[in-house]
Amino acid sequence: MSRPWRLLDTGVRPASENMALDRVLLESCQAGAPNTLRFLRFKPSALIGFHQSASQELDLDYCRSEDIAVSRRITGGGALYCDQGQIGWELFVDRRTFATADMLEIARAACGMAVRGLQALGVEAAFRPRNDIEVHGRKIGGTGGAFDGEALLYQGTVLIDFDIERMLRVLRIPREKLSDKAIASARERITTLRALLGDDTPTVSSVQAALVRSFEEGLGATFEEGDLSAAERGLYETYKVEMASDDWVFETDRPSLDVATASAMRKTAGGLVRVMATVDTVRGRLKQVFITGDFFIDPRRTIVDLEAALRDLALERIDETVAGFFASRKVDMLLLTPDDLWACCTRLSGRSRPRIMNASAFDVLVVGLGPGGASAALAAARAGLSVLAVDKRRAVGEPVQCAEFVPLTMGRYAKPALVQRISGMRSVLPSGTCEHSDFPGLMVDRAAFDQALAADASKAGALLRVQTVLKAVLPDERVAILRAPEGGVERAGYKVLIAADGPHSAVARSIGLAPLKTVETRQYQVPLCRPYADTDIWLSDEFPGGYGWLFPRGPVANVGLGADRHLAADLKAPLERLCAVLAQEGVVGAEILGRTGGSIPVGGLRASLVHEDILFVGDAAGLTHPITGAGIASAVVSGERAGLAAAAFLAGDAGALDGYAEDMQDEFAESLARAVARREWLMERWHTPEAHLDATHKRGWIAFREYFAP
């Protein structure tokens, strides 16, 4: 018998709470929770896609004046206006559920189920590619989806009622730019259950019940009403605060001057044609397009389809797209010709050309100036290439977000930043048994370590820039969009791009790659009460998905822990208990000198380290050890190899970039695969009686021979 699906109805909530629940449920699905169907509704909210800029997409002054909350989704796509007049539905499922990774096929299947649910209510709904649900050419629901590792989130809406004017105002379409006739024309593109069914409009619960039946039938599933687990509730309390913050909502914000409103009008024998669009002036692309007028056209949906064809289109492609659109279909127009619409649309391409500051081109662009990025920049510059290396932080290496240990093989790199030597490791098992093993290594000042590598890269000729944020990568153009410290926007051309921007890589996100699986860490720096030459490791069910540590660093110690937030929502309490025990034993002082933390990738290597002329290194490549969290050495090695591969490729070796990926596989794949397997084995045992057994942790920790057994 198949596992029942969970059915959740989370009711009407503020946008930040709904976004927090999306994140919790997607991460929970990734961790093995039951497939889930969730219904949700919003208090008045303006939602931008994960990659969008709030100030570009939304009229923020209008939102504030109307008490409309602004939030960022965890998925991509365009900006939306949501309120109680819409029902949202979401599927959180194993990515194998639809037996395909083709998002269009998934959209066709998921929308087909929603369509059948609406048809059961007496609505003649149909699927409109790519991802809309319509009734006689008028949109009644939009959908979209995203993969996250082995999980899929597919979500959609059903419009019960809708305020088109409010939507246009929220989405930065100025009210004064649209005539009453134009607004009426825009309204014709959308319909609602109330417009279709009038007094027979079903209740929210009736619509949800119809959708449940159609999803059960389409998925062959049985739904059981459920609730959040304790771990999910803990994550939710954390995420709802984070996702209500300006740091989240405006994370990828750009100045509003980067977006413009373009319009064109043409009087024809068949009537007046108006075209209005929002234009991304940095990327040189149309965003939203509205075509209105007093002309006649059949089929009526032609204009809706043309608007869809122009959405998110490069300005230089308007001409060919409009021409190709009319060449591929039969359209009847009374005294209006395809050339009239073509002429009006193509005028947009000359209205809002991108405003570009300091356009530049380099052989190699490096994103991120940690050990991997600095090593890549150094190797490429020494090979004679022109190199631009950027980092979003105020200073290279700061803030420090690691325990600052490197293996002896890093000795020549560690010399300028060496703090002390490490001789061994003490691994403390759940029973209290302590096993000592040789573990020679070096403790470094991580900020100084990174800064020394970056200084060498600069001396070799690389141009380094901090406080420079990657906004987008345009692979087809080999261009990166960067925001400079003073807020200006720059297009930086490259021949090879090296992504060294960590586990939450903006490069990976920009080109559509799935995020890496991560665990969270928290660390305090405290006084060390006596000389220490060993690292201490605590293996316990109190740190599920990770471990506790003490790394001595001269007169201070880094005491921290890592854990999987699906299993341990609170890292602060167990860390403070560990510090209190160590203080009581006289190992460390009670004063906390510094706090830090971060994310560590634990899913192993990316499926591909090379995407055309983009190479991934270090944490961004998934080269961090999934058990220990060690990643500095592999970052340096991969960065150097990537820089050399870029040089060879640009010198004419067509296979050099693929050769880099093969080298990384040969050097790291086996050990990382073993660590991933051990981690997955441990994940099945956390919070069970086995998690309290020494034998379990010996199997899952590198200091024991059981770890390396078949």
GROMACS .gro file of C-alpha atoms in nm, residues 137-421:
model
  285
  137GLY     CA    1  -0.893   3.230  -2.375
  138ARG     CA    2  -0.919   3.417  -2.044
  139LYS     CA    3  -0.682   3.328  -1.763
  140ILE     CA    4  -0.833   3.191  -1.442
  141GLY     CA    5  -0.516   3.055  -1.286
  142GLY     CA    6  -0.140   3.063  -1.319
  143THR     CA    7   0.109   2.796  -1.215
  144GLY     CA    8   0.481   2.736  -1.187
  145GLY     CA    9   0.729   2.495  -1.040
  146ALA     CA   10   1.086   2.444  -0.927
  147PHE     CA   11   1.309   2.153  -0.834
  148ASP     CA   12   1.511   2.150  -0.513
  149GLY     CA   13   1.741   1.850  -0.526
  150GLU     CA   14   1.516   1.544  -0.508
  151ALA     CA   15   1.204   1.749  -0.431
  152LEU     CA   16   0.961   1.938  -0.654
  153LEU     CA   17   0.735   2.226  -0.565
  154TYR     CA   18   0.456   2.288  -0.815
  155GLN     CA   19   0.209   2.562  -0.728
  156GLY     CA   20  -0.093   2.730  -0.880
  157THR     CA   21  -0.386   2.963  -0.817
  158VAL     CA   22  -0.758   2.972  -0.886
  159LEU     CA   23  -0.920   3.315  -0.911
  160ILE     CA   24  -1.249   3.340  -0.725
  161ASP     CA   25  -1.256   3.719  -0.751
  162PHE     CA   26  -0.994   3.968  -0.867
  163ASP     CA   27  -0.928   4.345  -0.878
  164ILE     CA   28  -0.752   4.409  -1.209
  165GLU     CA   29  -0.689   4.779  -1.146
  166ARG     CA   30  -0.524   4.705  -0.814
  167MET     CA   31  -0.303   4.443  -0.976
  168LEU     CA   32  -0.192   4.691  -1.246
  169ARG     CA   33  -0.110   4.953  -0.983
  170VAL     CA   34   0.085   4.707  -0.770
  171LEU     CA   35   0.286   4.585  -1.071
  172ARG     CA   36   0.414   4.933  -1.161
  173ILE     CA   37   0.177   4.995  -1.450
  174PRO     CA   38   0.091   5.360  -1.379
  175ARG     CA   39  -0.284   5.419  -1.365
  176GLU     CA   40  -0.256   5.739  -1.568
  177LYS     CA   41  -0.093   5.547  -1.854
  178LEU     CA   42  -0.401   5.330  -1.906
  179SER     CA   43  -0.732   5.457  -2.033
  180ASP     CA   44  -1.059   5.313  -1.909
  181LYS     CA   45  -1.086   5.130  -2.239
  182ALA     CA   46  -0.736   4.989  -2.196
  183ILE     CA   47  -0.814   4.869  -1.844
  184ALA     CA   48  -1.130   4.706  -1.972
  185SER     CA   49  -0.925   4.537  -2.242
  186ALA     CA   50  -0.676   4.412  -1.984
  187ARG     CA   51  -0.967   4.285  -1.776
  188GLU     CA   52  -1.079   4.075  -2.072
  189ARG     CA   53  -0.763   3.868  -2.039
  190ILE     CA   54  -0.865   3.746  -1.695
  191THR     CA   55  -1.177   3.579  -1.558
  192THR     CA   56  -1.287   3.452  -1.219
  193LEU     CA   57  -1.526   3.196  -1.078
  194ARG     CA   58  -1.754   3.480  -0.970
  195ALA     CA   59  -1.760   3.630  -1.320
  196LEU     CA   60  -1.841   3.289  -1.468
  197LEU     CA   61  -2.086   3.151  -1.211
  198GLY     CA   62  -2.238   3.457  -1.045
  199ASP     CA   63  -2.462   3.362  -0.755
  200ASP     CA   64  -2.365   2.997  -0.802
  201THR     CA   65  -2.000   3.068  -0.718
  202PRO     CA   66  -1.882   2.780  -0.497
  203THR     CA   67  -1.736   2.834  -0.152
  204VAL     CA   68  -1.365   2.811  -0.089
  205SER     CA   69  -1.408   2.471   0.076
  206SER     CA   70  -1.607   2.342  -0.225
  207VAL     CA   71  -1.334   2.450  -0.468
  208GLN     CA   72  -1.068   2.287  -0.251
  209ALA     CA   73  -1.269   1.966  -0.225
  210ALA     CA   74  -1.303   1.950  -0.604
  211LEU     CA   75  -0.928   2.001  -0.646
  212VAL     CA   76  -0.851   1.733  -0.385
  213ARG     CA   77  -1.064   1.480  -0.576
  214SER     CA   78  -0.898   1.564  -0.908
  215PHE     CA   79  -0.545   1.546  -0.763
  216GLU     CA   80  -0.626   1.216  -0.591
  217GLU     CA   81  -0.746   1.072  -0.920
  218GLY     CA   82  -0.462   1.215  -1.129
  219LEU     CA   83  -0.185   1.117  -0.888
  220GLY     CA   84  -0.332   0.787  -0.771
  221ALA     CA   85  -0.294   0.921  -0.419
  222THR     CA   86  -0.486   0.909  -0.093
  223PHE     CA   87  -0.487   1.231   0.109
  224GLU     CA   88  -0.500   1.247   0.487
  225GLU     CA   89  -0.548   1.576   0.669
  226GLY     CA   90  -0.237   1.655   0.867
  227ASP     CA   91  -0.033   1.926   1.036
  228LEU     CA   92   0.326   2.041   1.060
  229SER     CA   93   0.566   1.817   1.249
  230ALA     CA   94   0.747   1.950   1.555
  231ALA     CA   95   1.064   1.998   1.349
  232GLU     CA   96   0.869   2.181   1.079
  233ARG     CA   97   0.710   2.410   1.337
  234GLY     CA   98   1.052   2.496   1.473
  235LEU     CA   99   1.180   2.581   1.125
  236TYR     CA  100   0.866   2.782   1.055
  237GLU     CA  101   0.918   3.001   1.362
  238THR     CA  102   1.273   3.073   1.241
  239TYR     CA  103   1.190   3.129   0.875
  240LYS     CA  104   0.885   3.350   0.923
  241VAL     CA  105   1.104   3.608   1.097
  242GLU     CA  106   1.374   3.586   0.831
  243MET     CA  107   1.129   3.608   0.542
  244ALA     CA  108   0.956   3.914   0.687
  245SER     CA  109   1.289   4.100   0.698
  246ASP     CA  110   1.407   4.358   0.446
  247ASP     CA  111   1.722   4.150   0.401
  248TRP     CA  112   1.508   3.875   0.243
  249VAL     CA  113   1.254   4.089   0.056
  250PHE     CA  114   1.513   4.322  -0.095
  251GLU     CA  115   1.797   4.067  -0.121
  252THR     CA  116   1.843   4.111  -0.496
  253ASP     CA  117   1.708   4.462  -0.523
  254ARG     CA  118   1.825   4.703  -0.791
  255PRO     CA  119   1.758   5.074  -0.819
  256SER     CA  120   1.418   5.145  -0.967
  257LEU     CA  121   1.577   5.348  -1.245
  258ASP     CA  122   1.680   5.020  -1.409
  259VAL     CA  123   1.321   4.955  -1.515
  260ALA     CA  124   1.126   5.173  -1.753
  261THR     CA  125   0.782   5.194  -1.903
  262ALA     CA  126   0.781   5.190  -2.283
  263SER     CA  127   0.477   5.251  -2.499
  264ALA     CA  128   0.389   5.277  -2.864
  265MET     CA  129   0.072   5.368  -3.052
  266ARG     CA  130  -0.030   5.328  -3.415
  267LYS     CA  131  -0.345   5.442  -3.594
  268THR     CA  132  -0.450   5.196  -3.861
  269ALA     CA  133  -0.743   5.140  -4.093
  270GLY     CA  134  -0.851   4.864  -3.857
  271GLY     CA  135  -0.840   5.076  -3.542
  272LEU     CA  136  -0.603   5.220  -3.285
  273VAL     CA  137  -0.331   4.985  -3.152
  274ARG     CA  138  -0.159   5.061  -2.820
  275VAL     CA  139   0.131   4.859  -2.685
  276MET     CA  140   0.265   4.920  -2.337
  277ALA     CA  141   0.551   4.732  -2.171
  278THR     CA  142   0.781   4.736  -1.874
  279VAL     CA  143   1.143   4.705  -1.983
  280ASP     CA  144   1.443   4.576  -1.789
  281THR     CA  145   1.691   4.839  -1.902
  282VAL     CA  146   1.992   4.661  -1.754
  283ARG     CA  147   1.939   4.332  -1.935
  284GLY     CA  148   1.776   4.494  -2.235
  285ARG     CA  149   1.461   4.282  -2.217
  286LEU     CA  150   1.087   4.330  -2.231
  287LYS     CA  151   0.917   4.221  -1.910
  288GLN     CA  152   0.538   4.251  -1.915
  289VAL     CA  153   0.356   4.352  -2.236
  290PHE     CA  154  -0.003   4.479  -2.275
  291ILE     CA  155  -0.160   4.522  -2.620
  292THR     CA  156  -0.489   4.710  -2.634
  293GLY     CA  157  -0.700   4.896  -2.887
  294ASP     CA  158  -1.032   4.919  -3.061
  295PHE     CA  159  -0.954   4.668  -3.335
  296PHE     CA  160  -1.122   4.336  -3.414
  297ILE     CA  161  -0.926   4.012  -3.422
  298ASP     CA  162  -1.014   3.643  -3.435
  299PRO     CA  163  -0.938   3.425  -3.252
  300ARG     CA  164  -0.960   3.666  -2.959
  301ARG     CA  165  -0.681   3.485  -2.777
  302THR     CA  166  -0.431   3.595  -3.044
  303ILE     CA  167  -0.338   3.906  -2.847
  304VAL     CA  168  -0.297   3.707  -2.524
  305ASP     CA  169  -0.068   3.461  -2.704
  306LEU     CA  170   0.134   3.743  -2.862
  307GLU     CA  171   0.181   3.907  -2.522
  308ALA     CA  172   0.306   3.573  -2.387
  309ALA     CA  173   0.550   3.537  -2.679
  310LEU     CA  174   0.696   3.882  -2.607
  311ARG     CA  175   0.725   3.839  -2.229
  312ASP     CA  176   1.086   3.840  -2.101
  313LEU     CA  177   1.221   3.879  -2.455
  314ALA     CA  178   1.548   4.047  -2.556
  315LEU     CA  179   1.473   4.381  -2.724
  316GLU     CA  180   1.671   4.289  -3.034
  317ARG     CA  181   1.447   3.984  -3.087
  318ILE     CA  182   1.114   4.171  -3.101
  319ASP     CA  183   1.127   4.199  -3.481
  320GLU     CA  184   1.184   3.830  -3.554
  321THR     CA  185   0.948   3.714  -3.279
  322VAL     CA  186   0.649   3.916  -3.399
  323ALA     CA  187   0.713   3.819  -3.761
  324GLY     CA  188   0.747   3.453  -3.669
  325PHE     CA  189   0.435   3.464  -3.453
  326PHE     CA  190   0.207   3.569  -3.739
  327ALA     CA  191   0.382   3.347  -3.991
  328SER     CA  192   0.297   3.039  -3.783
  329ARG     CA  193  -0.081   3.084  -3.742
  330LYS     CA  194  -0.399   3.189  -3.919
  331VAL     CA  195  -0.548   3.511  -3.782
  332ASP     CA  196  -0.848   3.707  -3.914
  333MET     CA  197  -0.833   4.084  -3.864
  334LEU     CA  198  -1.082   4.340  -3.994
  335LEU     CA  199  -0.874   4.598  -4.186
  336LEU     CA  200  -0.588   4.537  -3.945
  337THR     CA  201  -0.275   4.360  -4.072
  338PRO     CA  202   0.005   4.169  -3.897
  339ASP     CA  203   0.238   4.445  -4.021
  340ASP     CA  204   0.043   4.698  -3.811
  341LEU     CA  205   0.103   4.503  -3.492
  342TRP     CA  206   0.461   4.428  -3.596
  343ALA     CA  207   0.535   4.797  -3.654
  344CYS     CA  208   0.386   4.898  -3.318
  345CYS     CA  209   0.569   4.629  -3.121
  346THR     CA  210   0.908   4.686  -3.283
  347ARG     CA  211   0.897   5.054  -3.180
  348LEU     CA  212   0.949   4.936  -2.823
  349SER     CA  213   1.302   4.825  -2.899
  350GLY     CA  214   1.413   5.182  -2.954
  351ARG     CA  215   1.252   5.337  -2.649
  352SER     CA  216   1.448   5.207  -2.352
  353ARG     CA  217   1.798   5.098  -2.436
  354PRO     CA  218   2.001   4.976  -2.140
  355ARG     CA  219   2.189   5.236  -1.939
  356ILE     CA  220   2.527   5.068  -1.893
  357MET     CA  221   2.816   5.195  -1.683
  358ASN     CA  222   3.177   5.106  -1.760
  359ALA     CA  223   3.112   4.824  -2.008
  360SER     CA  224   3.416   4.594  -1.993
  361ALA     CA  225   3.538   4.255  -2.112
  362PHE     CA  226   3.779   4.008  -1.951
  363ASP     CA  227   3.923   3.669  -2.033
  364VAL     CA  228   3.808   3.537  -1.695
  365LEU     CA  229   3.547   3.659  -1.450
  366VAL     CA  230   3.572   3.508  -1.100
  367VAL     CA  231   3.271   3.545  -0.870
  368GLY     CA  232   3.369   3.507  -0.504
  369LEU     CA  233   3.704   3.576  -0.339
  370GLY     CA  234   3.726   3.298  -0.085
  371PRO     CA  235   4.008   3.043  -0.115
  372GLY     CA  236   3.864   2.894  -0.434
  373GLY     CA  237   3.802   3.223  -0.612
  374ALA     CA  238   4.131   3.384  -0.508
  375SER     CA  239   4.323   3.072  -0.617
  376ALA     CA  240   4.144   3.071  -0.953
  377ALA     CA  241   4.216   3.440  -1.008
  378LEU     CA  242   4.581   3.389  -0.916
  379ALA     CA  243   4.630   3.092  -1.150
  380ALA     CA  244   4.454   3.263  -1.442
  381ALA     CA  245   4.642   3.593  -1.395
  382ARG     CA  246   4.978   3.416  -1.372
  383ALA     CA  247   4.892   3.249  -1.705
  384GLY     CA  248   4.867   3.595  -1.861
  385LEU     CA  249   4.488   3.626  -1.876
  386SER     CA  250   4.292   3.940  -1.800
  387VAL     CA  251   4.098   3.864  -1.482
  388LEU     CA  252   3.822   4.040  -1.291
  389ALA     CA  253   3.742   3.888  -0.951
  390VAL     CA  254   3.447   4.023  -0.751
  391ASP     CA  255   3.308   3.960  -0.405
  392LYS     CA  256   2.989   4.094  -0.247
  393ARG     CA  257   3.146   4.134   0.098
  394ARG     CA  258   3.298   4.457   0.231
  395ALA     CA  259   3.637   4.290   0.278
  396VAL     CA  260   3.793   3.967   0.154
  397GLY     CA  261   3.773   3.693   0.416
  398GLU     CA  262   3.533   3.873   0.648
  399PRO     CA  263   3.325   3.772   0.828
  400VAL     CA  264   3.497   3.442   0.906
  401GLN     CA  265   3.248   3.154   0.883
  402CYS     CA  266   3.454   2.844   0.953
  403ALA     CA  267   3.655   2.667   1.224
  404GLU     CA  268   3.986   2.778   1.057
  405PHE     CA  269   4.153   2.436   1.034
  406VAL     CA  270   4.348   2.328   0.726
  407PRO     CA  271   4.541   2.004   0.658
  408LEU     CA  272   4.921   2.001   0.644
  409THR     CA  273   4.907   1.992   0.264
  410MET     CA  274   4.801   2.357   0.281
  411GLY     CA  275   5.124   2.451   0.459
  412ARG     CA  276   5.266   2.676   0.189
  413TYR     CA  277   4.939   2.868   0.165
  414ALA     CA  278   4.893   2.887   0.542
  415LYS     CA  279   5.232   3.038   0.620
  416PRO     CA  280   5.120   3.406   0.624
  417ALA     CA  281   4.819   3.322   0.842
  418LEU     CA  282   4.948   3.043   1.069
  419VAL     CA  283   4.825   3.057   1.430
  420GLN     CA  284   4.922   2.716   1.570
  421ARG     CA  285   4.977   2.351   1.482
   0.00000   0.00000   0.00000
